[in-house]
Amino acid sequence: MVFIITVTATTKFDVWQIDSGYSYSVTDNTQLYVSTHLTSGTDSQSASNGLTSGVKYAVSPRISINSAITSETINSHTTVGLEFSSQYDVSQKVNVRATVDYAELEQIIELGLGFSF
């Protein structure tokens, strides 16, 4: 079970996001997961909630591939998206991740460097 609280500062008010989720190992290399999130709203940003469901496959102990279906609801309007990503663990604390995210109105390609602690 994962439980994370993220606080993002804005100019007028802090936005709170609460994420929770569960993953289940189907095989030694494959996990199914589901997660939810709730985000508070401000004067300039509406509150939202979302659901993600997906599969994570470990190609090797350091390389994994993920795919997910996401939904985001803001003001009773739901957007569905698809996400594909891969991750390479450089060490136990550092990883490199590439993501392709497709939603109704946007297409995002993201490259990132992660740090775990």
Coordinates of N, CA, C and O in Angstrom, one line a residue, residues 19 34-39 48-54 68-74 77-83 101-104:
D19 N -2.4 10.8 -2.7 CA -2.3 9.6 -3.6 C -2.4 8.3 -2.8 O -1.7 8.3 -1.7
V34 N -3.4 -0.4 -9.1 CA -4.5 0.6 -9.2 C -4.2 1.7 -8.2 O -3.6 1.4 -7.1
S35 N -4.4 2.9 -8.5 CA -4.2 4.0 -7.6 C -5.3 5.1 -7.8 O -5.9 5.2 -8.9
T36 N -5.5 5.9 -6.8 CA -6.4 7.0 -6.8 C -5.7 8.3 -6.3 O -4.7 8.2 -5.6
H37 N -6.2 9.4 -6.7 CA -5.7 10.7 -6.1 C -6.9 11.7 -6.0 O -7.8 11.7 -6.8
L38 N -6.7 12.5 -5.0 CA -7.6 13.7 -4.8 C -6.7 14.9 -4.7 O -5.7 14.9 -4.0
T39 N -7.1 16.0 -5.4 CA -6.4 17.2 -5.4 C -7.4 18.3 -5.0 O -8.5 18.5 -5.5
S48 N -9.8 18.2 -8.3 CA -9.9 17.0 -9.2 C -9.7 15.7 -8.4 O -9.3 15.7 -7.3
N49 N -10.1 14.7 -9.1 CA -9.8 13.3 -8.6 C -9.6 12.4 -9.8 O -9.9 12.7 -10.9
G50 N -8.8 11.3 -9.5 CA -8.5 10.5 -10.6 C -8.3 9.0 -10.2 O -8.1 8.7 -9.0
L51 N -8.2 8.2 -11.2 CA -8.0 6.8 -11.0 C -7.0 6.3 -12.1 O -7.1 6.7 -13.3
T52 N -6.0 5.5 -11.7 CA -5.1 4.9 -12.6 C -5.1 3.4 -12.4 O -5.1 2.9 -11.3
S53 N -5.0 2.6 -13.5 CA -4.9 1.2 -13.4 C -3.9 0.7 -14.5 O -3.9 1.2 -15.6
G54 N -3.0 -0.2 -14.1 CA -2.0 -0.6 -15.1 C -1.3 -1.9 -14.8 O -1.6 -2.6 -13.8
A68 N -0.5 2.1 -18.5 CA -1.6 2.4 -17.6 C -2.7 3.1 -18.3 O -2.5 3.8 -19.4
I69 N -3.9 3.0 -17.8 CA -5.1 3.7 -18.3 C -5.4 4.7 -17.1 O -5.5 4.3 -16.0
T70 N -5.6 6.0 -17.4 CA -5.8 7.0 -16.4 C -7.1 7.7 -16.7 O -7.6 7.8 -17.8
S71 N -7.7 8.2 -15.6 CA -8.9 9.0 -15.7 C -8.8 10.2 -14.8 O -8.2 10.0 -13.7
E72 N -9.2 11.3 -15.2 CA -9.1 12.6 -14.4 C -10.4 13.3 -14.5 O -10.9 13.5 -15.6
T73 N -11.1 13.6 -13.3 CA -12.3 14.3 -13.3 C -12.2 15.6 -12.7 O -11.7 15.8 -11.6
I74 N -12.5 16.7 -13.5 CA -12.5 18.1 -13.0 C -13.9 18.7 -13.4 O -14.2 18.7 -14.5
H77 N -16.3 16.7 -15.5 CA -15.8 16.4 -16.9 C -14.6 15.4 -16.7 O -13.6 15.7 -16.1
T78 N -14.8 14.2 -17.3 CA -13.8 13.1 -17.1 C -13.0 13.0 -18.4 O -13.5 12.9 -19.5
T79 N -11.6 13.0 -18.3 CA -10.7 12.8 -19.4 C -10.0 11.4 -19.2 O -9.5 11.2 -18.1
V80 N -10.0 10.6 -20.2 CA -9.3 9.3 -20.2 C -8.0 9.4 -20.9 O -8.0 10.1 -22.0
G81 N -7.0 8.8 -20.4 CA -5.7 8.8 -21.1 C -5.0 7.5 -21.0 O -5.4 6.6 -20.3
L82 N -3.9 7.4 -21.8 CA -3.0 6.2 -21.8 C -1.6 6.7 -21.5 O -1.2 7.7 -21.9
E83 N -0.9 5.8 -20.8 CA 0.5 6.2 -20.4 C 1.4 4.9 -20.6 O 1.0 3.8 -20.2
D101 N 2.7 10.0 -22.6 CA 1.3 10.2 -22.0 C 0.4 10.8 -23.1 O 0.7 11.8 -23.6
Y102 N -0.7 10.1 -23.3 CA -1.7 10.6 -24.3 C -3.0 10.8 -23.5 O -3.6 9.9 -23.0
A103 N -3.5 12.0 -23.5 CA -4.9 12.3 -23.0 C -5.7 12.9 -24.1 O -5.2 13.2 -25.2
E104 N -6.9 13.2 -23.8 CA -7.9 13.7 -24.7 C -7.4 14.9 -25.5 O -7.5 15.0 -26.7

